[in-house]
C-alpha cells in the first residue's frame, strides 16, 4: 500500500479526481468482465470442488483486461483505468459466486437428490444479489470512514496493479503463460493420462503412514498466492492427520475384534490408510473445521455487532433523494435506496413464492420460513464478511464458518418444526447455499469498492457491474458444476468436494442426530489447542480435514514464494510476488478450465477421454516420470518469476 493510500479518509485524494469524468461504464468493459468472469468462475468451481478453497481473481482479470485494451488500441478503442477497474469488478463476481455454490450444493448430489439447473441458477442469483445489495449501504462506513484502518489487501493490490499498468508495465503475458502451462499439465494427468495425478511415499517404521503429493499446477499456484505462513499451517494439519492420527488409530484399534462406529463392517486392522481417513479422520477434521469457524465468528462478535448496527444505520441514512444526487461527488454516488429495497423485496418474494428455488417445496409456509432464514442470516453475515475481509482478505474469508453457523441455526429450526426428512435437509442446505454466496459476494464487492475508492471510480457503476457479473455468470458456473458432477461425481478422488461434504455432515448430524461425537470432539479439541497455542485454527483445521496430498503442493508453492522473495529489496519482492501471483492464477485458470472442458467433452461423447494410460511402464517408473514432470513445471515457474 502506498503512503497516499494509507492516509485518513478526510485527506485522501483518489488517483482520478472526482471532478474528472473519464470513460468508465462502457460496453467493452462490461463484455470483457463478463467473458473473463465466466472463464475464471468455471475454473474456481473446479478448484473448490477439488481442494475446498477458491482464490480471488480480481488481479488476473484486471491485467488481462489491460492487455485486451492494448490490443484494441490499434483499432482506436483503448480503455481507461476506470474501464479496466469496472471490467475486473464485473469479472470477479463469478469466482465468489462459485465459492458459495460448490461449498454447499454438491451435498444434494451425495444425498441422491441432484438439483436441476434452473434451481441452482435461482439459488445463485438470490445469494449474489443479496450480497451486492446488502453491501451497498456499508460502503460509506467500511470503505470510506475506515480507510487507513481496513487495508482490504486484494483491493489495494489490484489498485496498485492497475496504476502500474498506466505507466506501460504490464505482466499480462504471465497470466496467459500460466493458463497454457496449467492446462498443458492437466492434459498430461487427466486427458492423456500419461502420468498419474498424484504420487505417494510410505513412511518407514510407522504403520499406515504415508505422504502423498498431488501433481496439480493449480494447487501449486494457490500455495504461491497464499504464501509461506498459511501454506505451512495447512500442511502442518495434513501431516498431523497422516503421520499421527491415522497411525495412532491403527495402533489403538488393531486389537479390536468388532468394527468401530461409524464403520459397521471392517475392522480397523484391515483398513488401509485411505479407508481410515475416510471413515474416521474426516469426522475429526470436520469437527476441527466447524469449531475453528465458529471460534473465528465468536472472536469477531464485537466486530459483528458493530457492523450489524452500522448496516442498519446506513440503510436508514442512505440518501434516496434524486435532487441530492446531483450535488453528490461522482466518487460517492451509490445505488439509491428505493432500488435496493425493491430488489431485496423481489428476491425475498421469489424465494417464498417460486417453488423451484427450494427444490419444489409445495408448502408456502416452509418456503416462507426458509426465505426469512435466508434474509436474516444473509444480512448478518454480509456485514461480518465485508468487515473481516478488510483485515485478512478474500482468500481467508471464513465463509465455511459462517455457512456452518447458518446451517446449524436453520437445521435446528427445522428440527424443532419437525421437518426432519430429506426435503428438510435439502432445504436447510439451500438456505446455507444462498447465505454462503451472499457472504462470499459481499467480501468480493467490498474489495472491488476499495479498489474503486483508491482509483476514483464511481461506486454506482461498480455496484451495477457486480450485479451484471452475478446475472451473467450464474448459469455458466452452475452448468460447470453439473458437468463436473456428471463426469467425475462428488466425493470422489478427482473431486472430493470437501466443503460440501462437511456441510452434509453438519446437517445430517443435527437432524438425524447420528454424528460420531467422540471423533468430532477430538477435532474440536485440536481447534481449541491451536487457539491456545496462537496457531490460526481455521487453516490448520482445513489441513486436518483434507488429504495431505492436497496440502503438499500448496506448501511447495508457499515455500517457493518465500525463497524467491527472501533477502530482497522491496521493489524486487513486489515484482516477484506480482509475477508469481499472476502465473499462479494462470495455473488455477488453466487447470480448472481444462477440467471443465474434459467434463464437457465427456458429456457430449458419453465417456471420459481414455488417453494413452499409464501402462507403458511400471508404476514406480510412471510415478518418477510424473514427479520429474512436475519438478520441470516448478523449475519453469521459478525461472519465469526470476526473469520477469
Short mmCIF file of C-alpha atoms in Angstrom, two decimals, residues 205-405:
data_model
loop_
_atom_site.label_atom_id
_atom_site.label_comp_id
_atom_site.label_asym_id
_atom_site.label_seq_id
_atom_site.Cartn_x
_atom_site.Cartn_y
_atom_site.Cartn_z
CA UNK A 205 8.75 -47.62 10.60
CA UNK A 206 5.28 -46.06 11.06
CA UNK A 207 2.39 -48.32 10.11
CA UNK A 208 -0.25 -46.82 7.80
CA UNK A 209 1.72 -43.57 7.49
CA UNK A 210 2.23 -42.17 4.02
CA UNK A 211 2.87 -38.77 2.47
CA UNK A 212 1.28 -38.04 -0.87
CA UNK A 213 1.77 -35.28 -3.41
CA UNK A 214 -0.96 -34.11 -5.77
CA UNK A 215 0.54 -33.37 -9.19
CA UNK A 216 -1.61 -30.26 -9.59
CA UNK A 217 -0.43 -27.00 -11.10
CA UNK A 218 -3.49 -25.25 -9.64
CA UNK A 219 -2.70 -26.25 -6.04
CA UNK A 220 0.92 -25.22 -6.56
CA UNK A 221 -0.29 -21.82 -7.80
CA UNK A 222 -2.64 -21.47 -4.85
CA UNK A 223 0.29 -22.05 -2.50
CA UNK A 224 2.28 -19.23 -4.07
CA UNK A 225 -0.73 -16.92 -3.79
CA UNK A 226 -1.34 -17.81 -0.13
CA UNK A 227 2.30 -17.50 0.92
CA UNK A 228 4.52 -19.49 3.26
CA UNK A 229 2.72 -18.82 6.55
CA UNK A 230 -0.73 -20.07 5.60
CA UNK A 231 0.70 -22.88 3.44
CA UNK A 232 2.87 -24.12 6.33
CA UNK A 233 -0.05 -24.10 8.76
CA UNK A 234 -2.23 -26.03 6.33
CA UNK A 235 0.40 -28.68 5.59
CA UNK A 236 1.01 -28.96 9.34
CA UNK A 237 -2.61 -30.02 9.80
CA UNK A 238 -2.27 -32.50 6.94
CA UNK A 239 0.88 -34.04 8.41
CA UNK A 240 -0.79 -34.34 11.81
CA UNK A 241 -3.54 -36.42 10.21
CA UNK A 242 -1.23 -38.51 8.01
CA UNK A 243 1.65 -39.16 10.41
CA UNK A 244 -0.01 -39.07 13.83
CA UNK A 245 -3.79 -39.55 13.78
CA UNK A 246 -4.04 -42.32 11.16
CA UNK A 247 -1.13 -44.40 12.59
CA UNK A 248 -2.48 -43.72 16.10
CA UNK A 249 -5.89 -45.06 15.11
CA UNK A 250 -4.28 -48.17 13.67
CA UNK A 251 -2.12 -48.88 16.72
CA UNK A 252 -5.03 -48.24 19.07
CA UNK A 253 -7.60 -50.24 17.12
CA UNK A 254 -5.63 -53.17 15.70
CA UNK A 255 -6.62 -55.33 18.69
CA UNK A 256 -10.36 -54.57 18.39
CA UNK A 257 -12.50 -57.54 17.37
CA UNK A 258 -15.54 -55.56 16.21
CA UNK A 259 -15.98 -52.55 13.91
CA UNK A 260 -15.73 -49.10 15.46
CA UNK A 261 -18.61 -46.72 14.76
CA UNK A 262 -19.29 -45.17 12.26
CA UNK A 263 -17.79 -48.15 10.37
CA UNK A 264 -20.12 -51.15 10.60
CA UNK A 265 -18.29 -53.88 8.65
CA UNK A 266 -14.49 -53.63 8.51
CA UNK A 267 -12.10 -53.92 11.43
CA UNK A 268 -9.56 -51.15 11.93
CA UNK A 269 -6.63 -53.53 11.47
CA UNK A 270 -7.91 -54.44 8.00
CA UNK A 271 -8.27 -50.83 6.79
CA UNK A 272 -5.82 -49.01 4.56
CA UNK A 273 -4.64 -45.50 5.38
CA UNK A 274 -7.17 -44.10 2.91
CA UNK A 275 -10.03 -46.04 4.49
CA UNK A 276 -9.01 -44.88 7.97
CA UNK A 277 -9.04 -41.30 6.74
CA UNK A 278 -12.43 -41.70 5.07
CA UNK A 279 -14.17 -43.46 7.96
CA UNK A 280 -12.63 -41.62 10.92
CA UNK A 281 -10.24 -38.78 10.22
CA UNK A 282 -12.66 -36.78 8.12
CA UNK A 283 -15.03 -36.60 11.12
CA UNK A 284 -12.15 -35.35 13.25
CA UNK A 285 -11.34 -32.81 10.56
CA UNK A 286 -14.99 -31.80 10.27
CA UNK A 287 -15.14 -31.15 13.99
CA UNK A 288 -11.94 -29.11 13.79
CA UNK A 289 -13.16 -27.00 10.84
CA UNK A 290 -16.59 -26.41 12.39
CA UNK A 291 -15.08 -25.44 15.75
CA UNK A 292 -12.44 -23.22 14.15
CA UNK A 293 -15.05 -21.47 12.01
CA UNK A 294 -17.35 -20.89 14.97
CA UNK A 295 -14.48 -19.67 17.16
CA UNK A 296 -13.50 -17.27 14.41
CA UNK A 297 -17.02 -15.90 14.48
CA UNK A 298 -17.09 -15.74 18.29
CA UNK A 299 -13.80 -13.84 18.30
CA UNK A 300 -15.36 -11.42 15.87
CA UNK A 301 -18.55 -10.83 17.91
CA UNK A 302 -17.69 -7.18 18.78
CA UNK A 303 -16.92 -6.51 15.12
CA UNK A 304 -20.05 -8.38 14.09
CA UNK A 305 -22.34 -6.41 16.39
CA UNK A 306 -20.77 -3.11 15.37
CA UNK A 307 -21.03 -3.98 11.68
CA UNK A 308 -24.63 -5.15 12.10
CA UNK A 309 -25.54 -1.90 13.85
CA UNK A 310 -23.77 0.10 11.17
CA UNK A 311 -25.57 -1.84 8.44
CA UNK A 312 -28.96 -0.98 9.89
CA UNK A 313 -27.92 2.62 10.39
CA UNK A 314 -26.55 3.02 6.88
CA UNK A 315 -29.78 1.69 5.40
CA UNK A 316 -31.67 4.40 7.29
CA UNK A 317 -29.22 7.15 6.36
CA UNK A 318 -28.77 6.27 2.69
CA UNK A 319 -29.94 9.31 0.76
CA UNK A 320 -32.69 8.38 -1.67
CA UNK A 321 -33.32 11.88 -2.95
CA UNK A 322 -32.66 12.31 -6.65
CA UNK A 323 -32.20 16.02 -6.08
CA UNK A 324 -29.37 15.43 -3.62
CA UNK A 325 -27.74 13.07 -6.08
CA UNK A 326 -26.97 15.99 -8.41
CA UNK A 327 -24.78 17.58 -5.73
CA UNK A 328 -23.04 14.38 -4.69
CA UNK A 329 -19.46 13.96 -5.98
CA UNK A 330 -19.15 11.32 -8.66
CA UNK A 331 -16.95 9.18 -6.41
CA UNK A 332 -19.68 8.99 -3.72
CA UNK A 333 -22.70 8.05 -5.83
CA UNK A 334 -24.24 4.71 -4.81
CA UNK A 335 -27.31 2.86 -6.00
CA UNK A 336 -30.31 4.70 -4.48
CA UNK A 337 -32.23 3.23 -1.56
CA UNK A 338 -35.56 2.67 -3.41
CA UNK A 339 -33.80 0.41 -5.93
CA UNK A 340 -32.09 -1.56 -3.15
CA UNK A 341 -35.30 -2.05 -1.18
CA UNK A 342 -37.23 -3.03 -4.30
CA UNK A 343 -34.52 -5.53 -5.21
CA UNK A 344 -34.46 -7.05 -1.72
CA UNK A 345 -38.25 -7.39 -1.67
CA UNK A 346 -38.25 -9.04 -5.10
CA UNK A 347 -35.58 -11.55 -4.06
CA UNK A 348 -37.45 -12.40 -0.83
CA UNK A 349 -40.77 -12.80 -2.67
CA UNK A 350 -39.16 -15.01 -5.33
CA UNK A 351 -37.69 -17.31 -2.65
CA UNK A 352 -41.04 -17.62 -0.87
CA UNK A 353 -43.33 -17.77 -3.91
CA UNK A 354 -41.38 -19.77 -6.52
CA UNK A 355 -41.36 -23.50 -5.64
CA UNK A 356 -38.29 -24.20 -7.82
CA UNK A 357 -35.99 -22.15 -5.56
CA UNK A 358 -36.14 -24.54 -2.62
CA UNK A 359 -36.49 -27.75 -4.59
CA UNK A 360 -40.19 -27.70 -5.39
CA UNK A 361 -41.49 -27.39 -1.82
CA UNK A 362 -45.28 -27.28 -2.15
CA UNK A 363 -45.92 -25.74 1.26
CA UNK A 364 -45.74 -21.93 1.12
CA UNK A 365 -45.15 -21.83 4.89
CA UNK A 366 -41.98 -23.89 4.54
CA UNK A 367 -40.72 -21.66 1.74
CA UNK A 368 -41.56 -18.50 3.70
CA UNK A 369 -39.68 -19.74 6.78
CA UNK A 370 -36.70 -20.63 4.61
CA UNK A 371 -36.81 -17.19 2.94
CA UNK A 372 -36.88 -15.42 6.32
CA UNK A 373 -33.89 -17.50 7.48
CA UNK A 374 -32.02 -16.56 4.31
CA UNK A 375 -32.64 -12.81 4.64
CA UNK A 376 -31.73 -12.67 8.34
CA UNK A 377 -28.61 -14.84 8.11
CA UNK A 378 -27.51 -13.22 4.85
CA UNK A 379 -27.71 -9.67 6.17
CA UNK A 380 -25.90 -10.62 9.37
CA UNK A 381 -23.06 -12.49 7.67
CA UNK A 382 -22.71 -9.99 4.82
CA UNK A 383 -21.86 -7.31 7.36
CA UNK A 384 -19.44 -9.69 9.06
CA UNK A 385 -17.72 -10.86 5.86
CA UNK A 386 -17.35 -7.34 4.47
CA UNK A 387 -15.51 -6.31 7.64
CA UNK A 388 -13.40 -9.44 8.07
CA UNK A 389 -12.03 -9.41 4.50
CA UNK A 390 -10.95 -5.82 5.09
CA UNK A 391 -8.40 -7.24 7.51
CA UNK A 392 -7.49 -10.70 6.18
CA UNK A 393 -8.53 -10.68 2.52
CA UNK A 394 -10.98 -12.69 0.41
CA UNK A 395 -8.97 -15.93 0.39
CA UNK A 396 -9.02 -16.02 4.21
CA UNK A 397 -12.71 -15.12 4.46
CA UNK A 398 -14.19 -17.75 6.86
CA UNK A 399 -17.15 -18.44 4.57
CA UNK A 400 -17.29 -22.05 5.70
CA UNK A 401 -17.63 -20.99 9.35
CA UNK A 402 -20.45 -18.60 8.51
CA UNK A 403 -22.19 -21.23 6.41
CA UNK A 404 -21.87 -23.79 9.20
CA UNK A 405 -23.39 -21.30 11.67
#
